[in-house]
Coordinates of C-alpha atoms in Angstrom, one line a residue:
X1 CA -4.9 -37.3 -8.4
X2 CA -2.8 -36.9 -5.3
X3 CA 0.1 -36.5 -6.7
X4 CA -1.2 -33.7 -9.2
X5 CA -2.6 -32.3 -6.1
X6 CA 0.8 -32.5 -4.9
X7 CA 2.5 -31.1 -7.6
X8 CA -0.3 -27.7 -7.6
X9 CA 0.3 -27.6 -3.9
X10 CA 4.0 -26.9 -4.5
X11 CA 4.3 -23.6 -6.3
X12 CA 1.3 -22.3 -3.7
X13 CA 3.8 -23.0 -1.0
X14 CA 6.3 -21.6 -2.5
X15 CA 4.5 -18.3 -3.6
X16 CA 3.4 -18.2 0.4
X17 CA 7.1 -18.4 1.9
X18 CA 8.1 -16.1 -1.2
X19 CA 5.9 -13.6 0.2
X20 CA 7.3 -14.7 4.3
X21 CA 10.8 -13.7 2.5
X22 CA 10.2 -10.6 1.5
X23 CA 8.5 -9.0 5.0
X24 CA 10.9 -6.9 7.2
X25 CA 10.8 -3.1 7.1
X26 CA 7.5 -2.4 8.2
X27 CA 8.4 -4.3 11.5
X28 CA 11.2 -1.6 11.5
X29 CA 9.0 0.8 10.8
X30 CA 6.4 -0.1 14.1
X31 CA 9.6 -0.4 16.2
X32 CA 8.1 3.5 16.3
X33 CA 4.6 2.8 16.9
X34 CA 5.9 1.1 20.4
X35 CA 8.2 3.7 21.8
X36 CA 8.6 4.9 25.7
X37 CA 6.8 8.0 24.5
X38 CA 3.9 5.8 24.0
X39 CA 4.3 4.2 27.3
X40 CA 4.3 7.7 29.1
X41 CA 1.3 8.8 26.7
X42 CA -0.7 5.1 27.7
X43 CA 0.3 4.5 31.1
X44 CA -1.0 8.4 31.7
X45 CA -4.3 8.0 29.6
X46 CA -5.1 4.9 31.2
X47 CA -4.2 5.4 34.8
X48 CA -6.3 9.2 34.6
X49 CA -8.9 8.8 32.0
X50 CA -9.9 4.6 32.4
X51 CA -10.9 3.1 28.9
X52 CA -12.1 6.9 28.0
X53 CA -9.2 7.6 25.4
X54 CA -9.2 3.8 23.7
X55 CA -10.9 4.8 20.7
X56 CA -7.7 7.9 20.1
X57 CA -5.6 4.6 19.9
X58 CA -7.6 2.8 17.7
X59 CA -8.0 5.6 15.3
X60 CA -4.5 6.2 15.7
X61 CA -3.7 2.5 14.5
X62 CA -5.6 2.9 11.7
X63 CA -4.4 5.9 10.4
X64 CA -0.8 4.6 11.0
X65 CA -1.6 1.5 8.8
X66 CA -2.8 4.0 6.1
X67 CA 0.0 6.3 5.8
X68 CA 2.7 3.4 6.6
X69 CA 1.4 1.6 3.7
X70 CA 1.4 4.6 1.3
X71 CA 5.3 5.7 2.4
X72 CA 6.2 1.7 1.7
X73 CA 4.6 1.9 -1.5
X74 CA 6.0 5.4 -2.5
X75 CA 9.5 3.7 -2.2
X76 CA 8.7 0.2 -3.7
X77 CA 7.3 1.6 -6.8
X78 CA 9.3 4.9 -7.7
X79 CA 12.6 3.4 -6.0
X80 CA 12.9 6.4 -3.9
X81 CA 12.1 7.7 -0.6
X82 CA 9.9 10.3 1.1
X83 CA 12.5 12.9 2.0
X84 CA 13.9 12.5 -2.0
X85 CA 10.9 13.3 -3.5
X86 CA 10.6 16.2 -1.4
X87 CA 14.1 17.2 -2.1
X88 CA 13.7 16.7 -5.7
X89 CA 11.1 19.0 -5.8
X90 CA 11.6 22.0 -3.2
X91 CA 14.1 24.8 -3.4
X92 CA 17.0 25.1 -1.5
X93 CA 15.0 27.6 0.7
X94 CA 12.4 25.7 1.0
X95 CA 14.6 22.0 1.6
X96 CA 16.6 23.7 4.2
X97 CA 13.2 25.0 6.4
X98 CA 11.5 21.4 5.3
X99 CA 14.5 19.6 6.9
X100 CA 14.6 21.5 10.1
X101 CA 11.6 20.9 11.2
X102 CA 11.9 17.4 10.6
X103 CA 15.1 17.8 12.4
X104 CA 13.1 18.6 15.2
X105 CA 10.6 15.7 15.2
X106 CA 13.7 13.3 14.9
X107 CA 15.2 15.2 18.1
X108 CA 11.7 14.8 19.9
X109 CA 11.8 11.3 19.2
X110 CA 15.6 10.5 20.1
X111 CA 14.6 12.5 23.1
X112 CA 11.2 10.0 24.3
X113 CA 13.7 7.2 23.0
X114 CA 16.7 7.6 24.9
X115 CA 15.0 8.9 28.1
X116 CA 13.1 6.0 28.2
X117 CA 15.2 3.6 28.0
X118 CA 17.2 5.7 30.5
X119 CA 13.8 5.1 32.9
X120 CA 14.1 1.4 32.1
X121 CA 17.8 0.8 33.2
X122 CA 17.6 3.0 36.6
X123 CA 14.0 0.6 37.4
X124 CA 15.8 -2.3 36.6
X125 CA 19.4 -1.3 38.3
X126 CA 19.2 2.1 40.1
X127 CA 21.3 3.4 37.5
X128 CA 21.2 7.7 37.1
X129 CA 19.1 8.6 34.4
X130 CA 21.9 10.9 32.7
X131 CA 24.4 7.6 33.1
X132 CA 21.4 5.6 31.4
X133 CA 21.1 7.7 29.1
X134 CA 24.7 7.1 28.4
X135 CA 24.5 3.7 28.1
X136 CA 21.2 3.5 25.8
X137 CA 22.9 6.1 23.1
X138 CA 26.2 3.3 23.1
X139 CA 24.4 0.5 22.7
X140 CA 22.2 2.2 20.4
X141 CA 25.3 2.5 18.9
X142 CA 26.0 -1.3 18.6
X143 CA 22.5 -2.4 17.3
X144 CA 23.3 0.5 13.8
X145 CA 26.6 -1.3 13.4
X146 CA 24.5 -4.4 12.7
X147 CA 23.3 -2.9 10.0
X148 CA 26.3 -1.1 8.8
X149 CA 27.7 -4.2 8.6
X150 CA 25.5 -7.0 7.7
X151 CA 23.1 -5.3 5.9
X152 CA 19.2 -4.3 6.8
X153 CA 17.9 -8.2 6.8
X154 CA 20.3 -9.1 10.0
X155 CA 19.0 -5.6 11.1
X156 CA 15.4 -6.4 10.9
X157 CA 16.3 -9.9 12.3
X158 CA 17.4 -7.8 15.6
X159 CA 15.2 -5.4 15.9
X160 CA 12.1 -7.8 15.3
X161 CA 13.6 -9.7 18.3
X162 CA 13.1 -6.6 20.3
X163 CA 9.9 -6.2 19.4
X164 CA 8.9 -9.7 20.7
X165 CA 10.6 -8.7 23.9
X166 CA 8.5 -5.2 24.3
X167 CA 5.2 -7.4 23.0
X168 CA 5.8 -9.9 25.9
X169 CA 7.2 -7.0 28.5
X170 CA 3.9 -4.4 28.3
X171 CA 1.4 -7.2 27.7
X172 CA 2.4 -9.7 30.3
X173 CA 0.3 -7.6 33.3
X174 CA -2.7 -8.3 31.2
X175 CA -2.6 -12.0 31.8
X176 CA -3.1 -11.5 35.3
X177 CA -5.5 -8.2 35.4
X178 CA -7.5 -8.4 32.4
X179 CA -9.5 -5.5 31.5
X180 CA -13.1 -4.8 32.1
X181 CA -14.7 -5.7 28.5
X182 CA -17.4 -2.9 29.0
X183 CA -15.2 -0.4 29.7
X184 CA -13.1 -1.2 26.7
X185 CA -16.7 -1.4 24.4
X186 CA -17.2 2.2 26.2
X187 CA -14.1 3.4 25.6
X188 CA -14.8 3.1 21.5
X189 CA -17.2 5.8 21.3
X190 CA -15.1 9.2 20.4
X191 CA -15.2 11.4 22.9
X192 CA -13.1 13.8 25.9
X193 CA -13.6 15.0 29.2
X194 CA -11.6 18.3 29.6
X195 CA -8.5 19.9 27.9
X196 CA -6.4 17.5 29.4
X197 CA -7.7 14.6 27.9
X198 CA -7.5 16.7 24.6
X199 CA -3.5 17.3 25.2
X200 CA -3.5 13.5 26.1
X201 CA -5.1 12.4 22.9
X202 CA -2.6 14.9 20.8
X203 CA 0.2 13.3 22.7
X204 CA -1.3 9.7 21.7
X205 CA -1.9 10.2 18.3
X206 CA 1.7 12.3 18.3
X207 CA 3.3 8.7 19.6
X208 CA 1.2 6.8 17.0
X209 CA 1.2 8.3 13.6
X210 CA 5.1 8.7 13.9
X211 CA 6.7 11.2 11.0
X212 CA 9.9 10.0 11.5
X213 CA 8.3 6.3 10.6
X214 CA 6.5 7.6 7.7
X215 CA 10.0 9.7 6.0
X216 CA 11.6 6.3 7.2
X217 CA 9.5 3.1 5.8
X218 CA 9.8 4.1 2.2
X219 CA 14.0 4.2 2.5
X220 CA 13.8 0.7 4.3
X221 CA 11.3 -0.8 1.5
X222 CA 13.5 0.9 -1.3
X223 CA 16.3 -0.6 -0.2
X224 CA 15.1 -4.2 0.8
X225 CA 13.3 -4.1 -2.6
X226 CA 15.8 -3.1 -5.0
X227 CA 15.0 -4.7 -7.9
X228 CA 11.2 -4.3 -7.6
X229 CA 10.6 -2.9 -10.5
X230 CA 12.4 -5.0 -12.4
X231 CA 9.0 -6.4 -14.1
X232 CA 5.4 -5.6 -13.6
X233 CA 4.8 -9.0 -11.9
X234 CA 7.8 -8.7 -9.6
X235 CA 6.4 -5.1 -8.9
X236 CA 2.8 -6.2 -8.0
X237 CA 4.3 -9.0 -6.3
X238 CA 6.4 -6.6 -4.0
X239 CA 3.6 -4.6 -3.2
X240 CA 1.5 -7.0 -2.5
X241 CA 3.7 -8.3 0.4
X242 CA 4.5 -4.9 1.3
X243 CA 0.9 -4.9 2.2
X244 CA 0.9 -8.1 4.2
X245 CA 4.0 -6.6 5.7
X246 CA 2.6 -3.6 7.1
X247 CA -0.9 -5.1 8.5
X248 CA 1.0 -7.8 10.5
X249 CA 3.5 -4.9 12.0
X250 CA 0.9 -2.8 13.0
X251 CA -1.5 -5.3 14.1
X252 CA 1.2 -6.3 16.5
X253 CA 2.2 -2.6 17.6
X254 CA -1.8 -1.5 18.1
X255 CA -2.2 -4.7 20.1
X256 CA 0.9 -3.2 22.1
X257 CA -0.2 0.5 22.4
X258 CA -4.0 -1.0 23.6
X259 CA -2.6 -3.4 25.4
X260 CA -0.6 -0.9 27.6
X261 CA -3.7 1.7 28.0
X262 CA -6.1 -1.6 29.2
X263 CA -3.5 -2.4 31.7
X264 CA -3.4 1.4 33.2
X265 CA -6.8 1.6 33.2
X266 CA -7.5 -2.3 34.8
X267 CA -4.3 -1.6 37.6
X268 CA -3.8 1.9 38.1
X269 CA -7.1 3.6 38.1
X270 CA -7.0 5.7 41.2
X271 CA -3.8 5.0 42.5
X272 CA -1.2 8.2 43.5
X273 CA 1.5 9.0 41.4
X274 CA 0.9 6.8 38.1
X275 CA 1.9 10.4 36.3
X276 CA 5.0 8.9 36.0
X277 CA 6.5 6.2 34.5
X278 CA 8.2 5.0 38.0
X279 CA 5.3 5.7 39.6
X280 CA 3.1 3.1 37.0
X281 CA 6.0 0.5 37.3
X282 CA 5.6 0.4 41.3
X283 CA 2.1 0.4 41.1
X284 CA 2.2 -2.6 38.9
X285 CA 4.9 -4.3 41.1
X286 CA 2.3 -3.6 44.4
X287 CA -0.5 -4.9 42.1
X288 CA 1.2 -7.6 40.1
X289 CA 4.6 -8.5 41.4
X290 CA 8.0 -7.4 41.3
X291 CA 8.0 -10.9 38.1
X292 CA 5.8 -8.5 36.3
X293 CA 7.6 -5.3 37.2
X294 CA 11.1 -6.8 36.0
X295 CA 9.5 -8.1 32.4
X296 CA 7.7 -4.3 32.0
X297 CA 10.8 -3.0 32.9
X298 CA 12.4 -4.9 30.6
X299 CA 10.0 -4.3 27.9
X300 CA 10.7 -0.2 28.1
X301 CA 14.7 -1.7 27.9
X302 CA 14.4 -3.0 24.6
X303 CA 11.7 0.0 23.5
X304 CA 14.1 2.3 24.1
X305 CA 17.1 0.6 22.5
X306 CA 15.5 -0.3 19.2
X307 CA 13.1 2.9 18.9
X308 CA 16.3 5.0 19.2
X309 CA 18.7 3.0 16.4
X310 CA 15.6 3.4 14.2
X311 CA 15.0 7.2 15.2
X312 CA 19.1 7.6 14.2
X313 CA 18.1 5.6 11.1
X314 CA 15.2 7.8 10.7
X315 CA 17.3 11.3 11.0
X316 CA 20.0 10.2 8.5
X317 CA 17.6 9.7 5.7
X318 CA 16.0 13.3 6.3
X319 CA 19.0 14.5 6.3
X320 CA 20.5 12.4 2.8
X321 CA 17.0 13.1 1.2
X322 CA 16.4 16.9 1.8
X323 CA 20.1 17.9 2.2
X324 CA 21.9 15.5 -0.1
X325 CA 24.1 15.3 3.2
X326 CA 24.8 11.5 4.2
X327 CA 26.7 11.2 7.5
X328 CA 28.0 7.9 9.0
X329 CA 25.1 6.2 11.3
X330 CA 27.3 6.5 14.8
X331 CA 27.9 10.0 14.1
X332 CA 24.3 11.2 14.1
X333 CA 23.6 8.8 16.9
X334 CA 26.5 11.2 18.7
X335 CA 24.7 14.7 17.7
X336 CA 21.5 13.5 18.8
X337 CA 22.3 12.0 22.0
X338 CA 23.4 15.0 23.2
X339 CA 19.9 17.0 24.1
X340 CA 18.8 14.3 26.0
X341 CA 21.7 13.8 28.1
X342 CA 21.4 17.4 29.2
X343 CA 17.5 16.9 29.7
X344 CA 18.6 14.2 32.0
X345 CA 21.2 16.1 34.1
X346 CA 19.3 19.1 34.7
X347 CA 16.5 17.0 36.2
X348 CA 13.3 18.0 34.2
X349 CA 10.7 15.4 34.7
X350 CA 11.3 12.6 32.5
X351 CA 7.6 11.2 31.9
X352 CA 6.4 15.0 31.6
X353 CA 8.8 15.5 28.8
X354 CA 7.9 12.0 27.3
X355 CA 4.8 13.3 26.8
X356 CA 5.3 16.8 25.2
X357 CA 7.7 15.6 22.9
X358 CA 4.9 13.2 21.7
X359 CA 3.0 16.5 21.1
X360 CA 5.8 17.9 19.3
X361 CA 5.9 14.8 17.1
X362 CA 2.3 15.3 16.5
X363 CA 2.4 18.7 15.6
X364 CA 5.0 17.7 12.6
X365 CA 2.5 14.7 11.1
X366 CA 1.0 17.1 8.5
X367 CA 3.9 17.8 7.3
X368 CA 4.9 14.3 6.2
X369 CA 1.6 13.2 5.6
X370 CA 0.2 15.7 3.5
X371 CA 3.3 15.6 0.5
X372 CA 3.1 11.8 0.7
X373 CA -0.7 11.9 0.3
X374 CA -0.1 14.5 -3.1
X375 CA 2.6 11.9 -4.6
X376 CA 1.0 8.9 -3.7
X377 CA -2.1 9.8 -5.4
X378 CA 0.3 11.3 -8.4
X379 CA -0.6 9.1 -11.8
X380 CA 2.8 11.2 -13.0
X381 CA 4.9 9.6 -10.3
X382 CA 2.8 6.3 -9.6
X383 CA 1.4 4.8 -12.4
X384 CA -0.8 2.1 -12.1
X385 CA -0.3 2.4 -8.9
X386 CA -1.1 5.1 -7.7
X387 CA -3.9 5.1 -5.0
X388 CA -7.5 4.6 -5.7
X389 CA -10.3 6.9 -4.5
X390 CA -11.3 4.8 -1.6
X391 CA -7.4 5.2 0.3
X392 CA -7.3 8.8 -1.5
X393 CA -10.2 10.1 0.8
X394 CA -9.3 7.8 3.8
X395 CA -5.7 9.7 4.0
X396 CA -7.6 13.2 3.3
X397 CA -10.0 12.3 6.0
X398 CA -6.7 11.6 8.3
X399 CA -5.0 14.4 7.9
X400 CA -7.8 16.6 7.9
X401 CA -8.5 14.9 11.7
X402 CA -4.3 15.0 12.4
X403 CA -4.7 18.8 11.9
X404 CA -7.8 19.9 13.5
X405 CA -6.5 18.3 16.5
X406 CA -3.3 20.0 16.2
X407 CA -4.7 23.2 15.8
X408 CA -7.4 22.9 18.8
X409 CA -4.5 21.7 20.8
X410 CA -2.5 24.8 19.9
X411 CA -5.4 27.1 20.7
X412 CA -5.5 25.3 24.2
X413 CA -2.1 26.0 24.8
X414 CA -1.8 29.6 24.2
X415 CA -5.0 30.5 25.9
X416 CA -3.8 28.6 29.0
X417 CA -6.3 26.5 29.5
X418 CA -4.0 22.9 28.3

């Protein structure tokens, strides 16, 4: 009997680290959801608002989950990606508008990425922010040669490295400040307290529900997976670890994104000048020690660093999927360092434009989510796999929230009162 236990033990294990084998891009993917435009976007909500905006975050995670899985799943099963659909589909017209303004979500993005990191090096070494900016962008540079060379596992090996480092970096205050549990029960119930907190929110769920992620995560599972379809069982196999793939990923970057808002809100509550990112960092230093200030500062390092290789990622597949225009990796990372080195030297405040380029990225969500919602839900272009009725009204109910909040925010802003 044991050894037939053995022996049915075997394949079990096997199936299990099959599955461990075939994770990856959705870590890439949530490199996204843990940006230094959603450390300006916590660290503010926190530090103003206290546990009030926790449940935008949670929300936020969920809908990420949703929509990261569907992308995935659009690429596992029909072999290609978001932005090749969409260019498949749309005239030239048509492409030409879709793909600018997703250009300008990816520039948003580059923008949070690279000034953050920026941030990072001139806590950590005094370095100017446009010279930091510099030096992010190069060695930007050197993490997309990884995968220009060796090939997107030893790229996901690197970047999921970072990602350890940024868990460790924003989480490490909470050890020694832990948050108050009843603020964080009262900060679940959905509500606001102003129009600030409402521009806040939009800047939250901007720096959550990521476009670029979403036109990203079905290249990366396309290409890690390209012999999914080779059989239904490999197929349903694929999927199914796509869908292990994405809960762990954004498990760990909602833990990150919550875990960053509890610390503002525990440390910072009341305390001049946390509207900034420096200002957080030296209240966390008086607070918690210059120990914890060097691994958060640290953590924003490596934020910036990966979130900006994967933004460059991102922008290349846009532009290969709605223009049929594939450019080398270190050239786009070039054209799109640029704006933010010029943000940098004119001296506009780099947390404040952290923030609004979250909004900006929040104002383009509809426009990825609501063409991956229509093919996902395609039997033409899915199959059997299309997505049931349950996730078919989840993502409605998403995008309907995604662009009522949009909207309100844009009345806000041309009536002056955001």
């Amino acid at each position: 009997m044991a050894v037939l236990d053995t022996i049915k033990a075997k394949p079990r294990r096997r199936s299990r680290s099959g599955l461990l084998l075939l994770l990856g891009p959705a870590f890439v993917a949530a490199i996204a959801y843990v940006d230094p435009g959603n450390v300006a976007a916590n660290l503010t909500s926190g530090a103003t608002y206290g546990y009030l905006l926790v449940w935008v975050l949670v929300a936020a995670n969920v809908m990420a989950m949703l929509v990261q899985y569907q992308s995935a799943k659009l690429g596992v099963v029909t072999g290609k990606s978001l932005p090749e659909h969409l260019g498949q589909r749309y005239r030239t017209r048509t492409r030409r508008l879709y793909w600018a303004q997703a250009e300008i979500v990816a520039m948003a993005t580059d923008l949070a990425e690279v000034v953050g990191g920026a941030i990072a090096l001139h806590l950590l070494f005094s370095v100017p922010l446009p010279v930091g900016g510099l030096i992010v962008g190069i060695a930007s540079m050197g993490l997309l040669s990884v995968q220009n060379r060796h090939g997107q596992r030893h790229f996901e090996t690197v970047i999921i490295f970072l990602l350890v480092i940024i868990t460790i970096g924003f989480l490490a205050g909470l050890v020694l400040s832990p948050p108050d549990p009843a603020g964080v029960a009262g900060g679940l119930i959905p509500r606001f307290e102003g129009t600030r907190s409402i521009v806040l929110a939009a800047g939250m769920l901007g720096a959550t529900v990521m476009p670029h992620a979403i036109y990203l995560h079905s290249q990366l599972a396309k290409d890690r997976h390209p012999d999914a379809r080779s059989t239904p069982a490999k197929l349903r196999r694929v999927i199914k670890a796509t869908r292990i793939d994405v809960i762990l990923a954004l498990v760990l970057a909602g833990a990150v994104n919550i875990g960053m808002l509890l610390l503002a809100a525990a440390t910072l509550g009341g305390v001049s000048g946390t509207d900034s990112i420096e200002g957080a960092h030296a209240a966390i230093v008086n607070s918690l020690g210059p120990v914890i200030g060097v691994v958060f500062a640290v953590g924003l390092l490596a934020s910036g660093l990966a979130s900006t290789s994967v933004g460059a990622y991102a922008g290349a597949t846009i532009m290969n999927g709605l223009l049929k225009v594939r450019i080398p990796l270190q050239a786009r990372r070039v054209a799109s360092l640029i704006p933010a080195i010029i943000l940098l030297s004119v001296g506009v405040d780099p947390t404040w434009a952290l923030i609004v380029s979250q909004i900006v990225l929040s104002f383009g969500i509809p426009f990825a989510l609501i063409p991956l919602l229509r093919l996902t839900a395609s039997k033409e272009i899915m199959g059997e796999h299309r997505d049931g009725l349950p996730l078919r009204l989840a993502a409605l109910v998403s995008v309907i929230l995604i662009v009522a909040l949009n909207a309100l925010l844009l009345w806000l802003t041309f009536t002056g009162q955001a």
